[in-house]
């Protein structure tokens, strides 16, 4: 089986120039993430300074590992991935294919195994992994994300599911089914529960208080 | 607490390694890995077993040192008194926190764990406030078994679930499905 699949070919992950273009895309997106920072001129000093950010460092290490993996330097790719893990506590498997202009504001605890298009945003402790307990399979066994996808903090995507372009998976959502394009995936409303002064339990949905003794949902 | 010799610890480590290898081979049947000794998943289990060995020998400071080394190297917080049977696999160590008693073949996926719940300190055999779980339990990402809870054999705790009640054997604990909304476009 070839290491270079369709996504890799489109993003140029098989060549060093293509990989470097991806890194430049990540830096550009990092430097223009807010209207204030986008208003500033992108200078060489700012570009070099962005390399001191864990976000750019961890993405650079992943892109390097992925480039080595698709060119059949698997052991070296794994070593780079392991170095990334030691430095930033982020686990992106070398075979995972991530498109350009990725944002990764808080690397520690993030795990990614799968494929993603361009302009992916991954917040802290988001997890994309396989449904089975196979840790190190092909990227096809993990989620397949489209372009402009946002993964909120603590969300979990498991298995070979597909997420359409422009979809947002918000905080703490667990997904093991396909997501259409352009939607926002929400978890069910959380129920609060606390002990009332008379000893009964009171539970409520956010913003809608109601007594419900004896239940703790 | 049951005494554990170095030979027992090595036997447990061997089983841990074999199980990790079988899981890795399931993902790549045409190119199975030959060893997993340098993987973070195994390093984390190795350091936990060593710290647990010293803890049982009453070398508390040495045990604490290996626990801390584990925390620094892999990001996993597996307390040295935790009693976990052979065949332990931790898929992605950062964010994993474990304290309690578990049977054989425990699988811990990213950011999952076992621990105590505030205000509940009954001792059901795993220490005050800690859980007692059976064999072949799987903890999916961001899930946890909290407090003095008994979980049977072959229990699977779904992603994002905090289990605080006893569950029988062969149970799958799953959360609600998410809902999808389409955002309105502003003109």
CSV table of C-alpha atoms in Angstrom, one decimal:
chain,number,residue,atom,x,y,z
A,1,UNK,CA,0.0,0.0,0.0
A,2,UNK,CA,1.4,3.4,-1.0
A,3,UNK,CA,2.0,5.9,1.8
A,4,UNK,CA,0.9,8.8,-0.4
A,5,UNK,CA,-2.9,8.9,-0.6
A,6,UNK,CA,-5.1,11.4,-2.4
A,7,UNK,CA,-5.1,14.0,0.4
A,8,UNK,CA,-1.3,13.9,0.6
A,9,UNK,CA,-1.0,14.4,-3.1
A,10,UNK,CA,-3.3,17.3,-3.2
A,11,UNK,CA,-1.5,19.1,-0.3
A,12,UNK,CA,2.0,18.2,-1.7
A,13,UNK,CA,3.1,16.2,1.4
A,14,UNK,CA,5.3,14.0,-0.7
A,15,UNK,CA,7.8,16.8,-1.5
A,16,UNK,CA,9.8,19.1,0.7
A,17,UNK,CA,8.6,22.2,-1.1
A,18,UNK,CA,4.9,21.1,-0.6
A,19,UNK,CA,5.6,20.4,3.0
A,20,UNK,CA,7.2,23.8,3.5
A,21,UNK,CA,4.2,25.5,1.8
A,22,UNK,CA,2.1,23.8,4.4
A,23,UNK,CA,4.3,25.2,7.2
A,24,UNK,CA,4.1,28.6,5.7
A,25,UNK,CA,0.3,28.3,5.6
A,26,UNK,CA,0.3,27.4,9.3
A,27,UNK,CA,2.4,30.5,10.1
A,28,UNK,CA,0.3,32.8,8.0
A,29,UNK,CA,-2.9,31.6,9.7
A,30,UNK,CA,-1.2,32.0,13.1
A,31,UNK,CA,-0.2,35.5,12.3
A,32,UNK,CA,-3.6,36.6,11.0
A,33,UNK,CA,-5.7,34.8,13.6
A,34,UNK,CA,-7.3,38.0,15.0
A,35,UNK,CA,-8.3,41.2,13.2
A,36,UNK,CA,-5.7,43.1,15.3
A,37,UNK,CA,-2.9,40.7,14.3
A,38,UNK,CA,-4.1,40.6,10.7
A,39,UNK,CA,-3.9,44.4,10.5
A,40,UNK,CA,-0.1,44.2,11.3
A,41,UNK,CA,2.4,43.8,8.5
A,42,UNK,CA,3.8,40.2,8.2
A,43,UNK,CA,7.5,40.7,8.6
A,44,UNK,CA,10.3,38.2,8.6
A,45,UNK,CA,10.8,39.0,12.3
A,46,UNK,CA,7.2,38.0,13.1
A,47,UNK,CA,7.5,34.9,11.0
A,48,UNK,CA,10.7,33.8,12.9
A,49,UNK,CA,9.1,34.7,16.2
A,50,UNK,CA,6.1,32.5,15.5
A,51,UNK,CA,8.5,29.5,15.5
A,52,UNK,CA,8.9,30.0,19.2
A,53,UNK,CA,5.3,29.2,19.7
A,54,UNK,CA,4.4,25.6,20.7
A,55,UNK,CA,1.6,25.7,18.2
A,56,UNK,CA,3.9,26.2,15.2
A,57,UNK,CA,6.7,24.0,16.6
A,58,UNK,CA,4.3,21.0,17.1
A,59,UNK,CA,2.8,21.5,13.6
A,60,UNK,CA,6.3,21.7,12.1
A,61,UNK,CA,7.4,18.5,13.8
A,62,UNK,CA,4.3,16.7,12.6
A,63,UNK,CA,4.7,18.0,9.0
A,64,UNK,CA,8.4,16.9,9.0
A,65,UNK,CA,7.4,13.4,10.4
A,66,UNK,CA,4.6,13.1,7.8
A,67,UNK,CA,7.0,14.1,5.0
A,68,UNK,CA,9.4,11.4,6.2
A,69,UNK,CA,6.6,8.8,6.5
A,70,UNK,CA,5.3,9.3,3.0
A,71,UNK,CA,8.9,9.0,1.7
A,72,UNK,CA,9.3,5.7,3.5
A,73,UNK,CA,11.6,6.9,6.3
A,74,UNK,CA,9.3,5.4,8.8
A,75,UNK,CA,11.6,5.0,11.8
A,76,UNK,CA,12.9,8.5,11.6
A,77,UNK,CA,9.3,9.7,11.2
A,78,UNK,CA,8.4,7.9,14.3
A,79,UNK,CA,11.4,9.4,16.2
A,80,UNK,CA,10.4,12.9,15.2
A,81,UNK,CA,6.8,12.2,16.2
A,82,UNK,CA,8.1,10.9,19.6
A,83,UNK,CA,10.2,14.0,20.0
A,84,UNK,CA,7.1,16.1,19.3
A,85,UNK,CA,5.3,14.0,22.0
A,86,UNK,CA,8.1,14.6,24.5
A,87,UNK,CA,8.3,18.3,23.9
A,88,UNK,CA,4.7,19.2,23.6
A,89,UNK,CA,2.7,16.2,24.9
A,90,UNK,CA,0.8,16.1,21.6
A,91,UNK,CA,0.3,12.8,19.8
A,92,UNK,CA,-0.2,13.2,16.1
A,93,UNK,CA,0.7,9.9,14.3
A,94,UNK,CA,3.1,10.4,11.4
A,95,UNK,CA,0.7,8.8,9.0
A,96,UNK,CA,-2.0,11.4,9.7
A,97,UNK,CA,-2.5,13.8,6.9
A,98,UNK,CA,-3.4,17.4,7.8
A,99,UNK,CA,-3.9,20.1,5.2
A,100,UNK,CA,-2.3,23.6,5.3
A,101,UNK,CA,-3.3,26.5,7.5
A,102,UNK,CA,-3.9,24.4,10.6
A,103,UNK,CA,-4.4,26.0,14.0
A,104,UNK,CA,-3.6,24.2,17.2
A,105,UNK,CA,-3.7,26.8,20.0
A,106,UNK,CA,-3.1,24.4,23.0
A,107,UNK,CA,-1.1,21.3,22.0
A,108,UNK,CA,-0.8,19.3,25.2
A,109,UNK,CA,-3.2,16.4,25.4
A,110,UNK,CA,-4.4,16.6,21.8
A,111,UNK,CA,-4.4,13.3,19.9
A,112,UNK,CA,-5.0,13.1,16.1
A,113,UNK,CA,-5.1,10.0,13.9
A,114,UNK,CA,-6.9,10.5,10.6
A,115,UNK,CA,-7.1,12.8,7.7
A,116,UNK,CA,-8.1,16.5,7.6
A,117,UNK,CA,-8.4,19.2,4.9
A,118,UNK,CA,-7.2,22.7,5.0
A,119,UNK,CA,-7.9,25.3,7.7
A,120,UNK,CA,-8.5,22.8,10.5
A,121,UNK,CA,-8.7,24.2,14.0
A,122,UNK,CA,-8.1,21.9,17.0
A,123,UNK,CA,-8.6,23.2,20.5
A,124,UNK,CA,-7.2,21.7,23.7
A,125,UNK,CA,-7.6,18.0,24.6
A,126,UNK,CA,-9.6,17.3,21.4
A,127,UNK,CA,-9.2,13.7,20.3
A,128,UNK,CA,-9.6,12.1,16.9
A,129,UNK,CA,-8.8,8.4,17.0
A,130,UNK,CA,-9.9,5.0,15.8
A,131,UNK,CA,-13.0,3.3,17.2
A,132,UNK,CA,-11.2,0.0,17.8
A,133,UNK,CA,-8.3,-0.4,20.0
A,134,UNK,CA,-5.8,-0.4,17.2
A,135,UNK,CA,-3.4,2.5,18.0
A,136,UNK,CA,-1.3,2.7,14.9
A,137,UNK,CA,-3.2,1.8,11.8
A,138,UNK,CA,-3.7,3.5,8.5
A,139,UNK,CA,-5.2,7.0,8.6
A,140,UNK,CA,-8.3,5.7,6.9
A,141,UNK,CA,-9.2,3.9,10.2
A,142,UNK,CA,-9.6,7.4,11.9
A,143,UNK,CA,-11.9,10.3,11.2
A,144,UNK,CA,-11.8,12.1,7.8
A,145,UNK,CA,-12.4,15.8,8.2
A,146,UNK,CA,-13.2,18.2,5.4
A,147,UNK,CA,-11.9,21.8,5.0
A,148,UNK,CA,-12.6,24.6,7.5
A,149,UNK,CA,-13.5,22.2,10.3
A,150,UNK,CA,-13.3,23.3,14.0
A,151,UNK,CA,-12.9,20.8,16.8
A,152,UNK,CA,-13.7,22.3,20.2
A,153,UNK,CA,-12.0,21.5,23.4
A,154,UNK,CA,-12.5,18.1,24.9
A,155,UNK,CA,-14.4,16.7,21.9
A,156,UNK,CA,-14.0,13.1,20.8
A,157,UNK,CA,-14.3,11.8,17.3
A,158,UNK,CA,-13.9,8.0,17.0
A,159,UNK,CA,-13.8,5.7,14.1
A,160,UNK,CA,-13.8,6.1,10.3
A,161,UNK,CA,-16.4,8.8,10.2
A,162,UNK,CA,-16.5,11.8,7.9
A,163,UNK,CA,-17.0,15.4,8.9
A,164,UNK,CA,-18.2,17.8,6.1
A,165,UNK,CA,-16.7,21.1,5.1
A,166,UNK,CA,-17.2,24.0,7.4
A,167,UNK,CA,-18.7,22.0,10.3
A,168,UNK,CA,-18.0,22.9,13.9
A,169,UNK,CA,-17.8,20.3,16.7
A,170,UNK,CA,-18.2,22.3,19.9
A,171,UNK,CA,-17.0,21.6,23.5
A,172,UNK,CA,-17.2,18.1,24.8
A,173,UNK,CA,-19.2,16.5,22.0
A,174,UNK,CA,-18.6,12.8,21.4
A,175,UNK,CA,-19.1,11.7,17.8
A,176,UNK,CA,-19.1,8.3,16.2
A,177,UNK,CA,-21.4,9.1,13.2
A,178,UNK,CA,-21.0,11.1,10.0
A,179,UNK,CA,-21.5,14.9,10.2
A,180,UNK,CA,-22.9,16.8,7.2
A,181,UNK,CA,-21.3,20.0,5.9
A,182,UNK,CA,-21.8,23.4,7.5
A,183,UNK,CA,-23.5,22.3,10.7
A,184,UNK,CA,-22.7,22.8,14.4
A,185,UNK,CA,-22.6,19.6,16.5
A,186,UNK,CA,-23.8,20.1,20.0
A,187,UNK,CA,-24.1,17.8,23.0
A,188,UNK,CA,-27.3,17.5,25.0
A,189,UNK,CA,-28.1,20.2,27.5
A,190,UNK,CA,-26.3,19.5,30.8
A,191,UNK,CA,-28.4,19.1,33.9
A,192,UNK,CA,-27.2,20.7,37.2
A,193,UNK,CA,-27.8,18.9,40.4
A,194,UNK,CA,-27.4,20.2,44.0
A,195,UNK,CA,-28.6,19.6,47.5
A,196,UNK,CA,-31.4,21.9,48.6
A,197,UNK,CA,-31.5,23.2,52.3
A,198,UNK,CA,-34.4,20.9,53.1
A,199,UNK,CA,-32.4,17.8,52.1
A,200,UNK,CA,-34.1,17.2,48.7
A,201,UNK,CA,-32.2,17.1,45.5
A,202,UNK,CA,-32.9,19.9,43.0
A,203,UNK,CA,-31.9,19.6,39.4
A,204,UNK,CA,-32.3,22.0,36.6
A,205,UNK,CA,-31.4,22.6,33.0
A,206,UNK,CA,-29.2,25.6,32.5
A,207,UNK,CA,-31.5,28.7,32.8
A,208,UNK,CA,-34.7,26.7,33.6
A,209,UNK,CA,-34.8,25.9,37.3
A,210,UNK,CA,-37.3,23.2,38.4
A,211,UNK,CA,-37.5,20.9,41.4
A,212,UNK,CA,-36.9,17.2,40.7
A,213,UNK,CA,-36.4,15.4,44.0
A,214,UNK,CA,-34.8,12.0,44.0
A,215,UNK,CA,-33.1,12.3,40.6
A,216,UNK,CA,-29.5,12.9,39.8
A,217,UNK,CA,-29.1,13.0,36.1
B,1,UNK,CA,-1.6,-5.5,50.3
B,2,UNK,CA,-0.4,-8.5,48.4
B,3,UNK,CA,3.4,-8.8,48.1
B,4,UNK,CA,4.8,-8.6,44.6
B,5,UNK,CA,8.2,-9.9,43.6
B,6,UNK,CA,10.3,-8.6,40.8
B,7,UNK,CA,9.6,-11.8,38.9
B,8,UNK,CA,5.9,-11.1,39.2
B,9,UNK,CA,6.4,-7.5,38.0
B,10,UNK,CA,8.4,-8.8,35.0
B,11,UNK,CA,5.7,-11.3,34.2
B,12,UNK,CA,3.1,-8.5,34.3
B,13,UNK,CA,5.2,-6.3,32.0
B,14,UNK,CA,5.6,-9.2,29.5
B,15,UNK,CA,1.9,-9.6,29.3
B,16,UNK,CA,1.4,-5.8,29.0
B,17,UNK,CA,3.9,-5.7,26.1
B,18,UNK,CA,2.3,-8.7,24.3
B,19,UNK,CA,-1.1,-7.2,24.6
B,20,UNK,CA,0.1,-3.8,23.3
B,21,UNK,CA,1.8,-5.5,20.4
B,22,UNK,CA,-1.4,-7.4,19.5
B,23,UNK,CA,-3.3,-4.2,19.5
B,24,UNK,CA,-0.7,-2.5,17.3
B,25,UNK,CA,-0.7,-5.4,14.9
B,26,UNK,CA,-4.5,-5.2,14.6
B,27,UNK,CA,-4.0,-1.8,13.0
B,28,UNK,CA,-1.3,-2.9,10.5
B,29,UNK,CA,-1.9,-6.6,9.7
B,30,UNK,CA,0.5,-6.5,6.7
B,31,UNK,CA,3.3,-4.8,8.6
B,32,UNK,CA,3.1,-5.7,12.3
B,33,UNK,CA,5.6,-4.1,14.7
B,34,UNK,CA,8.2,-6.4,16.3
B,35,UNK,CA,8.5,-4.6,19.6
B,36,UNK,CA,6.9,-1.7,21.4
B,37,UNK,CA,9.4,-1.1,24.2
B,38,UNK,CA,10.2,2.5,23.1
B,39,UNK,CA,6.6,3.6,22.6
B,40,UNK,CA,5.2,6.0,25.1
B,41,UNK,CA,2.3,3.6,25.8
B,42,UNK,CA,4.7,1.0,27.1
B,43,UNK,CA,7.2,3.4,28.8
B,44,UNK,CA,4.3,4.7,30.9
B,45,UNK,CA,3.2,1.2,31.9
B,46,UNK,CA,6.8,0.2,32.6
B,47,UNK,CA,7.4,3.1,34.9
B,48,UNK,CA,4.1,2.5,36.7
B,49,UNK,CA,5.0,-1.2,37.3
B,50,UNK,CA,8.4,-0.2,38.7
B,51,UNK,CA,6.9,2.4,41.0
B,52,UNK,CA,4.3,-0.1,42.2
B,53,UNK,CA,7.0,-2.7,42.9
B,54,UNK,CA,8.9,-0.3,45.1
B,55,UNK,CA,5.7,0.9,46.8
B,56,UNK,CA,4.9,-2.7,47.8
B,57,UNK,CA,8.4,-3.2,49.0
B,58,UNK,CA,7.8,-0.2,51.3
B,59,UNK,CA,10.4,2.0,49.4
B,60,UNK,CA,8.0,4.9,49.2
B,61,UNK,CA,10.5,7.6,48.2
B,62,UNK,CA,11.8,5.5,45.3
B,63,UNK,CA,8.3,4.7,44.3
B,64,UNK,CA,7.5,8.4,44.3
B,65,UNK,CA,10.5,9.1,42.1
B,66,UNK,CA,9.4,6.7,39.4
B,67,UNK,CA,5.8,8.0,39.6
B,68,UNK,CA,7.2,11.5,39.1
B,69,UNK,CA,9.5,10.4,36.3
B,70,UNK,CA,6.4,8.9,34.6
B,71,UNK,CA,4.6,12.2,34.9
B,72,UNK,CA,7.4,14.2,33.4
B,73,UNK,CA,8.3,11.7,30.6
B,74,UNK,CA,4.9,10.6,29.4
B,75,UNK,CA,2.3,13.0,31.1
B,76,UNK,CA,0.5,10.1,32.8
B,77,UNK,CA,-0.4,10.3,36.5
B,78,UNK,CA,-0.7,6.6,37.6
B,79,UNK,CA,-0.4,6.6,41.4
B,80,UNK,CA,2.0,4.0,42.7
B,81,UNK,CA,-0.5,2.3,45.1
B,82,UNK,CA,-2.9,1.6,42.2
B,83,UNK,CA,-3.3,-2.1,41.8
B,84,UNK,CA,-3.8,-2.9,38.1
B,85,UNK,CA,-3.7,-6.4,36.7
B,86,UNK,CA,-1.6,-7.6,33.8
B,87,UNK,CA,-2.4,-6.6,30.3
B,88,UNK,CA,-2.7,-2.9,31.0
B,89,UNK,CA,-2.7,-0.8,27.8
B,90,UNK,CA,-2.7,3.0,27.9
B,91,UNK,CA,-3.3,4.3,24.4
B,92,UNK,CA,-2.1,7.9,24.8
B,93,UNK,CA,-0.5,8.7,28.2
B,94,UNK,CA,-0.9,12.5,28.5
B,95,UNK,CA,-3.9,13.4,30.7
B,96,UNK,CA,-4.5,9.9,32.0
B,97,UNK,CA,-4.9,9.7,35.8
B,98,UNK,CA,-5.4,6.4,37.5
B,99,UNK,CA,-5.9,5.4,41.2
B,100,UNK,CA,-7.9,2.4,42.2
B,101,UNK,CA,-8.0,-1.4,41.7
B,102,UNK,CA,-8.5,-3.0,38.3
B,103,UNK,CA,-8.5,-6.5,36.9
B,104,UNK,CA,-6.7,-7.8,33.9
B,105,UNK,CA,-6.6,-6.3,30.4
B,106,UNK,CA,-7.6,-2.8,31.3
B,107,UNK,CA,-7.6,-0.5,28.2
B,108,UNK,CA,-7.4,3.2,28.9
B,109,UNK,CA,-7.9,5.5,25.9
B,110,UNK,CA,-6.8,9.2,25.9
B,111,UNK,CA,-7.6,11.5,28.8
B,112,UNK,CA,-9.5,8.7,30.7
B,113,UNK,CA,-9.0,7.5,34.2
B,114,UNK,CA,-10.0,6.0,37.5
B,115,UNK,CA,-10.2,8.1,40.7
B,116,UNK,CA,-12.1,9.3,43.7
B,117,UNK,CA,-15.2,11.5,43.9
B,118,UNK,CA,-15.4,14.3,46.4
B,119,UNK,CA,-17.4,13.5,49.5
B,120,UNK,CA,-17.6,9.7,49.1
B,121,UNK,CA,-15.0,7.9,51.1
B,122,UNK,CA,-16.4,4.4,51.6
B,123,UNK,CA,-13.8,1.6,51.3
B,124,UNK,CA,-15.0,-1.2,49.0
B,125,UNK,CA,-11.6,-2.9,48.9
B,126,UNK,CA,-9.6,-0.4,46.8
B,127,UNK,CA,-8.8,2.2,49.4
B,128,UNK,CA,-11.1,4.9,50.8
B,129,UNK,CA,-13.2,6.4,48.0
B,130,UNK,CA,-11.6,4.4,45.1
B,131,UNK,CA,-13.2,2.1,42.6
B,132,UNK,CA,-12.9,-1.6,42.1
B,133,UNK,CA,-13.2,-2.8,38.5
B,134,UNK,CA,-13.2,-6.2,36.8
B,135,UNK,CA,-11.3,-7.7,33.9
B,136,UNK,CA,-11.4,-6.5,30.2
B,137,UNK,CA,-12.7,-3.1,31.0
B,138,UNK,CA,-12.3,-0.4,28.3
B,139,UNK,CA,-12.4,3.4,29.1
B,140,UNK,CA,-13.0,5.5,26.0
B,141,UNK,CA,-11.6,9.0,25.6
B,142,UNK,CA,-12.4,11.5,28.3
B,143,UNK,CA,-14.3,9.0,30.5
B,144,UNK,CA,-13.8,8.0,34.1
B,145,UNK,CA,-14.9,5.7,36.9
B,146,UNK,CA,-15.1,7.9,40.0
B,147,UNK,CA,-15.7,7.1,43.6
B,148,UNK,CA,-16.3,3.8,45.5
B,149,UNK,CA,-17.9,2.1,42.5
B,150,UNK,CA,-17.9,-1.6,41.5
B,151,UNK,CA,-17.7,-2.2,37.7
B,152,UNK,CA,-18.0,-5.8,36.5
B,153,UNK,CA,-16.0,-7.6,33.8
B,154,UNK,CA,-16.1,-6.6,30.2
B,155,UNK,CA,-17.6,-3.1,30.9
B,156,UNK,CA,-17.1,-0.4,28.3
B,157,UNK,CA,-17.4,3.2,29.5
B,158,UNK,CA,-18.3,5.5,26.5
B,159,UNK,CA,-16.5,8.6,25.6
B,160,UNK,CA,-17.0,11.5,28.0
B,161,UNK,CA,-18.9,9.5,30.6
B,162,UNK,CA,-18.2,9.8,34.3
B,163,UNK,CA,-19.4,6.6,35.9
B,164,UNK,CA,-20.4,7.0,39.5
B,165,UNK,CA,-22.7,4.0,40.1
B,166,UNK,CA,-22.1,0.3,40.2
B,167,UNK,CA,-22.5,-1.6,36.9
B,168,UNK,CA,-22.8,-5.3,36.3
B,169,UNK,CA,-20.8,-7.5,33.9
B,170,UNK,CA,-21.0,-7.0,30.1
B,171,UNK,CA,-22.3,-3.5,30.2
B,172,UNK,CA,-21.8,-0.7,27.7
B,173,UNK,CA,-22.3,2.8,29.3
B,174,UNK,CA,-22.9,5.3,26.6
B,175,UNK,CA,-23.9,8.9,26.5
B,176,UNK,CA,-26.6,10.7,24.5
B,177,UNK,CA,-26.1,11.3,20.8
B,178,UNK,CA,-25.2,14.8,19.8
B,179,UNK,CA,-27.6,16.9,17.7
B,180,UNK,CA,-26.8,19.0,14.7
B,181,UNK,CA,-28.0,22.5,14.0
B,182,UNK,CA,-27.5,24.6,10.9
B,183,UNK,CA,-26.4,28.1,11.7
B,184,UNK,CA,-28.4,31.0,10.3
B,185,UNK,CA,-26.5,33.1,7.8
B,186,UNK,CA,-26.5,36.9,8.5
B,187,UNK,CA,-27.4,39.1,5.5
